[in-house]
Coordinates of C-alpha atoms in Angstrom, one line a residue:
Chain A
M128 CA 139.2 103.7 75.7
A129 CA 139.4 100.7 78.4
S130 CA 135.6 102.0 78.8
K131 CA 134.7 102.5 75.4
L132 CA 135.8 98.9 74.8
L133 CA 133.6 97.7 77.5
A134 CA 130.6 99.6 76.5
S135 CA 130.8 98.1 72.5
A136 CA 131.0 94.8 74.2
A137 CA 128.1 95.6 76.3
S138 CA 125.9 96.8 73.4
T139 CA 126.9 93.8 71.0
L140 CA 125.8 91.2 73.9
R141 CA 122.5 93.5 74.3
R142 CA 122.1 93.1 70.5
T143 CA 122.5 89.3 70.3
L144 CA 120.0 88.7 73.8
T145 CA 117.3 90.9 72.3
E146 CA 117.6 89.2 68.7
K147 CA 117.5 85.7 70.4
N148 CA 114.4 86.9 72.4
A149 CA 112.8 88.4 69.4
T150 CA 112.7 85.1 68.1
Y151 CA 111.6 83.3 71.4
H152 CA 108.9 85.8 71.3
L153 CA 107.3 85.0 67.5
F154 CA 107.0 81.7 68.7
R155 CA 105.0 82.6 71.7
R156 CA 102.6 85.0 69.7
L157 CA 101.9 82.0 67.1
S158 CA 101.5 79.4 69.6
T159 CA 99.2 81.2 71.7
S160 CA 95.6 81.9 70.6
S161 CA 94.8 84.4 73.6
A162 CA 97.0 87.4 73.5
A163 CA 94.6 89.2 75.4
A164 CA 95.2 87.2 78.4
D165 CA 98.6 87.8 78.2
P166 CA 99.2 90.9 81.0
S167 CA 101.9 92.8 79.2
P168 CA 101.1 92.1 75.5
S169 CA 102.9 95.2 74.0
A170 CA 106.1 94.4 75.9
A171 CA 108.0 92.5 72.9
D172 CA 110.6 90.8 75.0
S173 CA 109.6 90.0 78.0
Y174 CA 108.7 87.0 79.7
E175 CA 107.7 86.0 83.2
D176 CA 107.6 82.7 85.1
A177 CA 107.7 81.2 88.9
D178 CA 111.4 81.0 87.8
G179 CA 112.1 83.6 87.2
I180 CA 111.8 86.8 84.6
T181 CA 113.2 87.6 81.4
M182 CA 113.7 91.0 80.0
K183 CA 115.4 92.9 78.0
G184 CA 117.6 90.1 77.6
V185 CA 118.5 89.6 81.1
K186 CA 117.2 86.6 82.7
I187 CA 116.7 87.1 86.8
S188 CA 115.3 84.5 89.2
G189 CA 113.8 87.1 91.5
R190 CA 112.6 90.7 91.2
P191 CA 115.7 93.2 91.9
L192 CA 115.9 94.6 95.1
Y193 CA 114.9 98.1 94.5
L194 CA 117.2 101.0 95.5
D195 CA 115.8 104.0 93.2
M196 CA 114.1 105.8 95.3
Q197 CA 114.8 108.9 93.5
A198 CA 113.3 107.8 90.3
T199 CA 110.4 107.0 92.1
S200 CA 109.2 105.3 95.1
P201 CA 106.4 102.5 95.8
V202 CA 103.1 103.5 96.8
D203 CA 102.6 102.5 100.5
P204 CA 99.5 100.5 101.1
R205 CA 98.1 102.8 103.5
V206 CA 98.0 105.3 100.6
L207 CA 96.5 102.8 98.2
D208 CA 94.1 102.0 100.7
A209 CA 92.8 105.5 100.9
M210 CA 92.8 105.6 97.4
L211 CA 90.5 102.2 96.5
P212 CA 87.3 104.0 97.4
Y213 CA 87.7 106.7 95.2
N214 CA 88.6 104.3 91.8
L215 CA 85.0 102.3 93.2
S216 CA 82.3 103.3 94.0
R217 CA 82.8 107.4 94.7
Y218 CA 83.8 108.1 91.1
G219 CA 82.1 111.7 91.0
N220 CA 83.8 114.8 89.5
P221 CA 85.0 116.8 92.5
H222 CA 83.4 120.1 90.3
S223 CA 79.9 118.4 90.2
R224 CA 78.1 120.6 92.0
T225 CA 74.1 119.2 91.7
H226 CA 74.7 115.8 93.3
L227 CA 76.0 113.9 95.9
Y228 CA 78.9 112.1 94.1
G229 CA 80.5 115.8 93.2
W230 CA 80.0 116.8 96.8
E231 CA 82.0 113.6 98.2
S232 CA 84.8 113.7 95.8
E233 CA 85.0 117.4 96.5
N234 CA 85.2 116.7 100.4
A235 CA 87.9 114.2 99.7
V236 CA 90.0 116.5 97.7
E237 CA 89.7 119.2 100.4
T238 CA 91.0 117.2 102.9
A239 CA 93.9 116.2 100.6
R240 CA 94.3 119.7 99.8
S241 CA 94.9 120.3 103.8
Q242 CA 96.9 117.6 104.2
V243 CA 99.5 118.7 101.5
A244 CA 99.4 122.3 103.1
A245 CA 100.1 121.1 106.5
L246 CA 103.2 119.2 105.6
I247 CA 104.7 122.2 104.7
G248 CA 103.3 125.0 106.9
A249 CA 100.9 126.7 104.3
S250 CA 97.2 127.5 104.1
P251 CA 95.0 125.2 102.0
K252 CA 94.1 127.6 99.8
E253 CA 97.9 128.4 98.5
I254 CA 97.6 124.6 97.2
V255 CA 96.8 124.2 93.2
F256 CA 97.2 120.3 92.3
T257 CA 98.5 119.3 89.5
S258 CA 100.0 116.7 87.8
G259 CA 103.2 116.5 89.1
A260 CA 106.4 118.6 89.8
T261 CA 107.5 119.1 86.0
E262 CA 104.0 120.4 85.7
S263 CA 104.4 122.7 88.6
N264 CA 107.9 124.0 87.7
N265 CA 106.8 124.8 84.3
I266 CA 104.1 126.9 85.5
S267 CA 106.3 128.3 88.1
V268 CA 109.1 129.4 85.5
K269 CA 107.5 130.0 82.4
G270 CA 103.9 131.6 84.3
V271 CA 105.6 133.7 86.3
M272 CA 107.8 135.4 83.6
H273 CA 105.2 135.6 81.1
F274 CA 102.4 136.9 83.8
Y275 CA 105.6 139.7 84.3
R276 CA 107.1 140.2 81.3
D277 CA 106.6 143.7 80.8
K278 CA 108.7 144.5 83.9
K279 CA 111.0 141.4 84.4
R280 CA 113.2 139.7 81.7
H281 CA 115.8 137.9 83.6
V282 CA 115.5 134.5 85.5
I283 CA 118.2 133.5 87.9
T284 CA 118.8 128.9 88.7
T285 CA 121.5 126.6 88.8
Q286 CA 123.1 124.5 86.7
T287 CA 122.2 121.9 88.7
E288 CA 118.6 122.0 88.4
H289 CA 116.3 119.6 87.5
K290 CA 115.7 118.9 83.6
C291 CA 112.3 120.4 83.3
V292 CA 113.5 123.9 85.2
L293 CA 116.6 124.1 82.8
D294 CA 114.4 123.7 79.6
S295 CA 112.0 125.5 80.3
C296 CA 114.4 128.5 81.1
R297 CA 116.1 127.6 77.6
H298 CA 112.4 128.2 76.5
L299 CA 112.4 131.9 78.1
Q300 CA 115.9 132.5 76.3
Q301 CA 113.8 131.6 73.1
E302 CA 111.5 134.2 73.7
G303 CA 114.1 136.9 74.8
F304 CA 114.6 136.3 78.5
D305 CA 117.7 136.4 80.1
V306 CA 118.5 133.4 82.1
T307 CA 121.7 133.5 84.7
Y308 CA 122.9 129.8 85.2
L309 CA 124.2 130.1 88.8
P310 CA 127.2 127.5 89.0
V311 CA 127.8 125.3 92.2
G312 CA 131.2 124.3 94.4
T313 CA 132.3 121.1 94.4
D314 CA 129.7 120.1 97.2
G315 CA 127.1 121.1 94.9
I316 CA 125.7 124.0 97.0
I317 CA 125.5 127.4 95.3
D318 CA 127.5 130.5 96.7
L319 CA 125.3 132.5 98.2
E320 CA 127.5 136.0 97.3
M321 CA 127.5 134.9 93.7
L322 CA 123.6 134.8 93.8
R323 CA 123.4 138.5 95.2
S324 CA 125.2 139.4 93.0
A325 CA 123.5 138.0 90.2
I326 CA 120.4 139.9 90.9
R327 CA 119.4 142.6 89.0
P328 CA 116.8 145.1 88.9
D329 CA 114.7 142.9 86.4
T330 CA 115.1 139.9 87.8
G331 CA 111.5 138.0 87.7
L332 CA 112.7 135.0 89.6
V333 CA 115.0 133.3 91.3
S334 CA 114.5 129.3 91.1
V335 CA 117.0 127.1 93.3
M336 CA 115.5 123.3 94.1
A337 CA 115.6 122.1 97.6
V338 CA 117.2 118.4 97.6
N339 CA 119.2 117.5 94.4
N340 CA 117.6 114.8 92.6
E341 CA 120.7 113.4 91.2
I342 CA 123.2 113.8 94.2
G343 CA 121.2 114.8 97.3
V344 CA 122.5 117.8 98.6
I345 CA 120.4 120.2 100.2
Q346 CA 120.5 124.1 99.2
P347 CA 120.8 126.8 102.2
L348 CA 116.7 127.9 100.9
E349 CA 116.6 129.8 104.4
E350 CA 119.7 132.1 103.4
I351 CA 118.4 132.0 99.9
G352 CA 114.7 133.0 101.0
K353 CA 116.5 136.2 102.6
I354 CA 118.4 137.7 99.9
C355 CA 115.3 136.8 97.7
K356 CA 113.2 138.9 100.2
E357 CA 116.4 141.6 100.4
F358 CA 115.4 142.4 96.5
N359 CA 112.2 141.4 96.6
V360 CA 112.7 138.7 94.1
P361 CA 110.3 136.0 93.9
F362 CA 111.6 132.8 95.3
H363 CA 110.8 129.2 93.3
T364 CA 112.2 126.1 94.9
D365 CA 111.5 122.3 93.3
A366 CA 110.7 120.2 96.4
A367 CA 110.4 117.6 94.9
Q368 CA 112.6 115.6 96.4
A369 CA 112.5 117.3 99.8
L370 CA 109.0 117.1 100.6
G371 CA 108.4 114.6 103.6
K372 CA 112.0 114.3 103.6
I373 CA 113.5 117.2 105.3
P374 CA 111.5 119.7 107.4
I375 CA 109.7 122.5 104.9
E376 CA 107.9 125.5 106.0
V377 CA 107.1 128.0 103.3
D378 CA 107.8 131.0 105.9
K379 CA 110.7 130.2 107.0
W380 CA 112.3 129.5 103.4
N381 CA 110.4 132.7 102.3
V382 CA 109.4 130.6 99.1
S383 CA 106.8 132.3 96.9
L384 CA 106.2 129.2 94.8
M385 CA 107.1 125.2 95.9
S386 CA 106.7 122.3 93.2
L387 CA 105.8 119.2 94.9
S388 CA 105.3 115.6 93.6
G389 CA 103.5 112.6 94.7
H390 CA 105.5 109.5 93.5
K391 CA 108.5 110.3 95.8
I392 CA 106.8 110.4 98.8
Y393 CA 105.1 106.9 98.3
G394 CA 102.6 108.7 96.9
P395 CA 100.7 108.0 93.4
K396 CA 102.3 108.9 90.1
G397 CA 100.7 111.7 88.1
V398 CA 100.0 114.0 90.9
G399 CA 101.6 117.1 92.3
A400 CA 101.2 120.2 93.6
L401 CA 102.1 123.5 93.2
Y402 CA 102.4 125.9 96.5
M403 CA 101.5 129.6 95.5
R404 CA 102.1 132.3 98.0
R405 CA 99.0 134.6 98.8
R406 CA 100.6 137.2 100.9
P407 CA 102.2 138.8 99.1
R408 CA 100.7 137.8 96.2
I409 CA 102.4 135.9 93.2
R410 CA 100.6 136.0 89.8
V411 CA 101.3 133.0 87.3
E412 CA 99.8 132.6 83.7
P413 CA 98.7 129.7 83.4
Q414 CA 99.7 126.8 81.3
M415 CA 96.6 125.2 80.7
N416 CA 93.5 126.8 79.7
G417 CA 89.8 125.5 80.2
G418 CA 87.2 125.1 82.6
G419 CA 88.6 127.3 85.5
Q420 CA 89.5 124.3 88.1
E421 CA 91.9 125.1 90.6
R422 CA 91.1 128.8 90.1
G423 CA 92.3 129.1 86.7
I424 CA 95.9 128.3 87.4
R425 CA 95.7 124.3 86.3
S426 CA 92.3 124.0 84.6
G427 CA 91.4 119.9 83.8
T428 CA 89.1 118.0 86.3
V429 CA 91.0 117.2 89.7
P430 CA 91.8 113.5 89.9
T431 CA 90.1 112.6 92.9
P432 CA 92.0 109.3 93.7
L433 CA 95.4 110.4 92.7
V434 CA 94.9 113.7 94.6
V435 CA 93.5 111.7 97.7
G436 CA 96.3 109.3 97.7
F437 CA 98.7 112.1 97.6
G438 CA 97.2 113.9 100.9
A439 CA 97.4 110.4 102.4
A440 CA 101.0 110.2 101.4
C441 CA 101.7 113.7 102.9
E442 CA 99.6 112.6 106.2
L443 CA 101.5 109.7 106.7
A444 CA 105.0 111.4 105.7
M445 CA 104.3 114.2 108.5
K446 CA 103.4 111.3 110.8
E447 CA 106.2 108.8 109.7
M448 CA 109.2 111.6 109.1
E449 CA 111.3 111.3 112.3
Y450 CA 111.3 107.5 112.1
D451 CA 112.1 107.0 108.5
D452 CA 114.6 109.5 109.0
K453 CA 116.5 107.9 111.4
R454 CA 116.8 104.7 110.0
I455 CA 117.1 105.7 106.4
S456 CA 120.4 107.9 108.0
Q457 CA 121.7 104.2 109.6
L458 CA 121.1 102.2 106.4
Q459 CA 123.2 104.8 104.4
E460 CA 125.7 104.5 107.0
R461 CA 125.7 100.9 106.9
M462 CA 125.9 100.9 103.3
L463 CA 128.7 103.3 103.2
N464 CA 130.7 101.8 105.4
G465 CA 130.2 98.5 103.7
L466 CA 131.4 99.9 100.9
R467 CA 134.2 101.4 101.9
E468 CA 135.3 98.8 104.3
R469 CA 136.1 96.4 101.3
L470 CA 136.7 99.0 98.3
D471 CA 138.9 101.4 98.0
G472 CA 138.3 104.6 95.6
V473 CA 134.9 105.2 96.9
I474 CA 134.1 108.5 96.2
V475 CA 130.7 110.1 97.6
N476 CA 129.5 113.0 95.1
G477 CA 128.1 116.0 96.5
S478 CA 128.4 117.3 100.2
V479 CA 128.1 114.8 102.9
E480 CA 126.7 117.4 105.7
R481 CA 124.9 119.0 103.8
R482 CA 122.7 115.9 102.5
Y483 CA 119.4 114.1 102.4
A484 CA 120.5 110.6 103.8
G485 CA 118.4 108.5 101.6
N486 CA 120.3 109.6 98.4
L487 CA 124.1 107.9 98.0
N488 CA 125.5 108.8 95.2
V489 CA 128.9 107.7 94.9
S490 CA 131.6 106.7 91.9
F491 CA 133.9 103.5 92.1
A492 CA 137.3 104.9 90.8
Y493 CA 138.4 102.9 87.1
V494 CA 135.0 101.3 87.1
E495 CA 132.6 102.5 84.2
G496 CA 129.1 103.3 85.6
E497 CA 127.1 101.3 82.8
S498 CA 129.4 98.2 82.6
L499 CA 129.0 98.3 86.7
L500 CA 125.0 99.1 86.3
M501 CA 124.6 95.8 83.6
G502 CA 126.6 93.8 86.2
L503 CA 124.2 94.8 89.0
K504 CA 121.3 93.3 87.4
E505 CA 119.8 92.2 90.9
V506 CA 120.2 95.8 92.3
A507 CA 117.7 98.3 90.8
V508 CA 119.9 101.3 90.8
S509 CA 120.7 104.2 88.4
S510 CA 123.4 105.9 87.3
G511 CA 121.9 109.2 88.0
S512 CA 118.3 111.0 87.2
A513 CA 115.8 108.8 85.1
C514 CA 115.2 111.3 82.6
T515 CA 119.0 110.9 81.2
S516 CA 119.6 107.7 82.3
A517 CA 119.2 106.4 78.7
S518 CA 122.4 108.1 77.6
L519 CA 125.9 107.2 78.2
E520 CA 126.6 110.9 78.3
P521 CA 128.1 111.8 81.9
S522 CA 125.7 113.5 84.1
Y523 CA 125.4 117.1 83.9
V524 CA 124.9 117.8 87.8
L525 CA 128.4 116.0 88.1
R526 CA 130.1 117.7 85.8
A527 CA 128.6 121.0 87.4
L528 CA 130.4 119.7 90.5
G529 CA 133.5 119.8 88.9
V530 CA 133.9 115.9 88.9
D531 CA 136.6 115.0 86.3
E532 CA 135.1 113.5 83.3
D533 CA 136.4 109.9 84.3
M534 CA 134.8 109.9 87.6
A535 CA 131.3 111.2 86.2
H536 CA 131.3 108.1 84.3
T537 CA 131.8 106.2 87.5
S538 CA 128.8 107.2 89.3
I539 CA 126.1 105.4 90.8
R540 CA 122.8 106.6 92.8
F541 CA 121.7 104.2 95.5
G542 CA 118.3 105.7 96.3
I543 CA 117.0 104.3 100.2
G544 CA 113.7 104.6 101.4
R545 CA 110.6 104.0 103.8
F546 CA 110.5 99.9 103.1
T547 CA 114.3 99.2 102.5
T548 CA 115.8 96.6 104.9
E549 CA 119.5 96.1 106.0
A550 CA 119.0 92.7 104.1
E551 CA 118.9 94.8 101.1
I552 CA 121.6 96.7 101.9
D553 CA 123.8 94.0 103.1
R554 CA 123.2 92.4 99.7
A555 CA 123.8 95.5 97.4
V556 CA 127.0 95.9 99.1
Q557 CA 128.4 92.5 98.8
L558 CA 127.4 92.6 94.8
T559 CA 128.3 95.6 94.1
V560 CA 131.8 94.8 96.0
Q561 CA 131.9 91.8 93.4
Q562 CA 131.1 93.4 90.4
V563 CA 133.3 96.5 91.2
E564 CA 136.4 93.7 92.2
K565 CA 135.5 92.0 88.8
L566 CA 135.6 95.1 86.4
R567 CA 138.6 96.3 87.9
E568 CA 140.7 92.9 87.7
M569 CA 140.0 93.2 83.7
S570 CA 140.8 97.2 83.8
P571 CA 144.0 98.1 82.9
L572 CA 143.5 101.5 84.4
Y573 CA 143.4 99.9 87.6
E574 CA 146.1 97.6 86.8
M575 CA 148.6 100.7 86.3
V576 CA 147.4 102.9 89.4
K577 CA 148.6 99.5 91.3
E578 CA 152.0 99.7 89.6
G579 CA 152.2 103.6 91.0
I580 CA 151.6 105.5 87.7
N581 CA 149.4 108.6 88.1
I582 CA 146.7 108.5 85.1
K583 CA 146.3 112.1 84.7
D584 CA 149.9 111.9 83.2
I585 CA 149.5 109.1 80.1
Q586 CA 149.2 110.4 77.1
W587 CA 146.9 109.1 75.2
A588 CA 147.4 108.3 71.0
Q589 CA 144.3 109.6 68.9
H590 CA 143.3 107.1 66.7
Chain B
M234 CA 82.2 110.2 114.7
A235 CA 80.6 109.6 118.0
P236 CA 80.8 106.3 118.5
A237 CA 84.9 106.3 117.6
A238 CA 85.3 108.8 119.9
A239 CA 83.4 106.7 122.4
T240 CA 85.6 103.8 122.1
A241 CA 88.9 106.4 122.5
R242 CA 88.3 107.2 125.5
R243 CA 88.0 103.7 126.8
V244 CA 91.6 102.6 127.8
P245 CA 91.9 99.1 126.4
A246 CA 93.3 96.2 128.9
K247 CA 96.8 94.6 128.5
S248 CA 95.3 91.4 127.1
E249 CA 94.0 94.1 124.7
V250 CA 96.9 95.7 123.5
L251 CA 98.9 92.2 123.6
G252 CA 96.0 90.5 121.2
L253 CA 96.2 93.8 118.9
F254 CA 100.2 93.3 118.8
R255 CA 99.9 89.5 117.6
S256 CA 97.3 90.2 115.6
L257 CA 99.3 92.9 113.4
L258 CA 102.3 91.1 113.4
R259 CA 100.0 87.7 112.0
T260 CA 99.0 89.9 109.6
A261 CA 101.8 91.3 108.6
R262 CA 103.8 87.7 107.9
Q263 CA 100.7 87.5 105.1
F264 CA 101.9 90.5 103.0
T265 CA 103.2 88.6 99.3
D266 CA 105.4 91.6 98.7
Y267 CA 108.7 91.2 100.6
N268 CA 109.5 94.7 102.0
I269 CA 105.9 95.6 102.9
R270 CA 105.8 92.6 104.7
E271 CA 109.3 93.6 106.5
Y272 CA 108.2 97.2 106.9
T273 CA 105.1 96.1 108.3
K274 CA 106.5 94.0 110.7
R275 CA 109.1 96.4 111.7
R276 CA 107.0 99.3 112.0
T277 CA 104.5 97.2 114.4
V278 CA 107.5 96.4 117.0
D279 CA 108.8 99.9 116.8
G280 CA 105.7 101.7 117.3
F281 CA 105.0 99.1 120.2
R282 CA 108.1 100.1 122.2
M283 CA 107.8 103.2 121.1
N284 CA 104.4 103.4 123.0
R285 CA 105.7 101.1 125.8
T286 CA 106.1 103.9 128.1
L287 CA 102.8 106.3 128.0
S288 CA 101.0 106.6 130.8
D289 CA 98.2 108.9 129.9
P290 CA 94.9 107.1 129.8
D291 CA 94.0 109.2 126.9
A292 CA 97.1 108.4 125.0
I293 CA 96.9 104.9 125.7
A294 CA 93.4 104.9 124.3
S295 CA 94.1 106.8 120.9
A296 CA 97.1 105.0 120.4
F297 CA 95.0 101.9 120.9
S298 CA 92.4 102.8 118.2
D299 CA 94.9 104.0 115.9
G300 CA 96.4 100.4 115.8
T301 CA 93.0 99.1 115.5
A302 CA 92.6 101.1 112.4
Q303 CA 95.9 99.9 111.0
L304 CA 95.0 96.8 111.6
E305 CA 92.4 97.2 109.4
V306 CA 94.2 98.8 106.7
A307 CA 96.3 95.6 106.9
K308 CA 94.3 93.1 106.5
R309 CA 92.5 94.6 103.7
Q310 CA 95.9 95.7 101.9
V311 CA 97.2 91.9 102.1
I312 CA 93.9 90.8 100.0
I313 CA 94.8 93.3 97.9
Y314 CA 98.7 92.6 97.6
S315 CA 98.2 88.8 97.0
L316 CA 95.3 89.4 94.6
Y317 CA 98.2 91.5 92.4
A318 CA 101.2 89.4 93.3
P319 CA 103.7 88.8 90.5
K320 CA 104.6 85.6 89.6
V321 CA 108.1 86.0 90.8
K322 CA 109.3 86.8 94.3
S323 CA 112.0 89.2 95.1
I324 CA 115.4 88.2 95.3
M325 CA 115.2 88.6 98.6
D326 CA 112.8 85.9 99.1
V327 CA 114.4 83.5 96.9
K328 CA 116.2 80.8 98.6
P329 CA 120.0 81.1 96.7

């Protein structure tokens, strides 16, 4: 009830703020004749000058510190440096076979292909460039099942997959395929015995993500791969959040297909890759038909600058993985200790041991997550996946873990990355603690808990 | 390719290594972006500290040419970052 009140108060506040801003913008539009000089003419309520930014009714004196690395990561300057030449004079189409422009672009694309392949222990011939992990997941799930539709009618996946896998499965169900959504334990890890018993003779694909985007838990991929090999079922994994962060060996995991993304590893947005095993060969029905690029699996001109950036990001990730990992683990520890020292009721969602350190999904008891996010305007964080952050629904991933409804509403995901500093962590901890204390002070629930009342025993009256 | 390989084989003098270190730090400080600036400084210091114990001449030479290439990248990127720097600085750069 308290959370509902807060939410409604927040939305009224937001409405008044935007209204005020709309009039402000109208003034501005009337007074300036050079609308073209405005860098963002379409952003109706944003305004930026040396004193601060006003956007969506929020005024901040500086750009917020960024702790949302699971949504996307900043582009590494070394990656941008590799990309720029292909946005300038080297603009050839990599599929042009008749001139130098095409040849140099093709060389660059092939170099990138081997850089991506090297990071996952694959052969460059097994890499298909796509627009991102969502497309790779769609090709994997729908493409495999469509190709083998005569004999294989069943897919196994988990309840905590990314939306694009779940939605592809939903699509298959509408076409008459069977889908098993495996539940996960309270730590977010699937039960291997349950997977084993779910496999049927007509199972055409097992799809389990490597690192969860919301809670950062790492699934036991090697063991899953073994089970799939035993039953001779193709294994697909969405490794968008795992690439460059945990060591990946396609042969060790025995994956047939793997989805990769560029913008989670300090590369450009709009590019990704699909790993497709050659031996034993896995085949898919293409989603995109056309010029037959990427061996006909993904037609459409390969975007040379993006692919070059993705390749450079992979090479960097390979070099920097150890260094980054050590640092990110230290920062995660610093953050968690900082929060726990000064607050009670801080709960880490998902397994603590089997977890990628750069993802810290925590719940603050008796505090509503959205209100906390609103108060933390100087820290760029989210309550979960960026895809679902528009809705006030609690995350389906947390619900799959069996997190209580009230705790699922209180989650915040801190994403730590290569460019995060100690000072940022300290500032984020300080601001979070301040905000949580402030919200708890207002919360009648917290007061009752302090008095020793068990919240679960309260009988709520219906209005 | 050939000239790069030739320079890679030459072992740099101590003064050259120190010069590279100072240039990298000087360039790093010029980044307008808070995170990139701090990262470049930190990575430079940590990189030189990690390679402090190198004794193999080939390894020293290749580490040096690596660092030189990184310096070139940093110099170019400092310019690009300054060209498109947002009007508002990071909250971490704003004096409270």
